Coordinates of C-alpha atoms in Angstrom, one line a residue:
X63 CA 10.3 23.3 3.8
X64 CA 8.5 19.9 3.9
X65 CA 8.0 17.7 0.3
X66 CA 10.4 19.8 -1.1
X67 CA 14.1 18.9 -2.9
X68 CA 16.4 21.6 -4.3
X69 CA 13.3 24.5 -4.4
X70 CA 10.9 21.4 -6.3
X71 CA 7.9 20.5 -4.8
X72 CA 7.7 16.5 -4.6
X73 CA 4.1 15.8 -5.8
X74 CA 4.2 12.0 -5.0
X75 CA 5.5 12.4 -1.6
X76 CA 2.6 15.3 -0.6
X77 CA 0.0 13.5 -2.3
X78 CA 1.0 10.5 0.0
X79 CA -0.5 12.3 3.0
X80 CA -3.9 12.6 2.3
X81 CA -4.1 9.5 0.2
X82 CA -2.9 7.8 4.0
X83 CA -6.0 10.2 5.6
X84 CA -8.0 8.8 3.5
X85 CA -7.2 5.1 3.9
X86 CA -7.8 5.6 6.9
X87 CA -11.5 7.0 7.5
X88 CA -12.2 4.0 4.9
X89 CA -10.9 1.8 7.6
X90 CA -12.5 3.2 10.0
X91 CA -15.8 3.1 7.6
X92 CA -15.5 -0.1 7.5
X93 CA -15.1 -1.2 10.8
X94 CA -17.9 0.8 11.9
X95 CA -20.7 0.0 9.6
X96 CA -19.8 -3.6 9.2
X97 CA -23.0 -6.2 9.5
X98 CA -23.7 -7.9 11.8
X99 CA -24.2 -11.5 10.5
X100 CA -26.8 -13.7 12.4
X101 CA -26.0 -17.0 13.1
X102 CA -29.6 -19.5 13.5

């Protein structure tokens, strides 16, 4: 079984997962709705 040690779930290693999913979409976010600056 995966995040698991001797029958124990490992919380910090599972929650590392979608904590990295979400760091991800924010990138992506960002990148996408960034503004355009003007330059005069």
């Amino acid at each position: 079984k995966m995040f698991t040690e001797n029958d124990v779930r490992d919380w910090s290693g599972l929650w590392l997962v979608p904590a990295g999913i979400a760091a991800l979409i924010l990138l992506v976010f960002l990148v996408a709705f960034k503004e355009k600056q003007n330059r005069n």
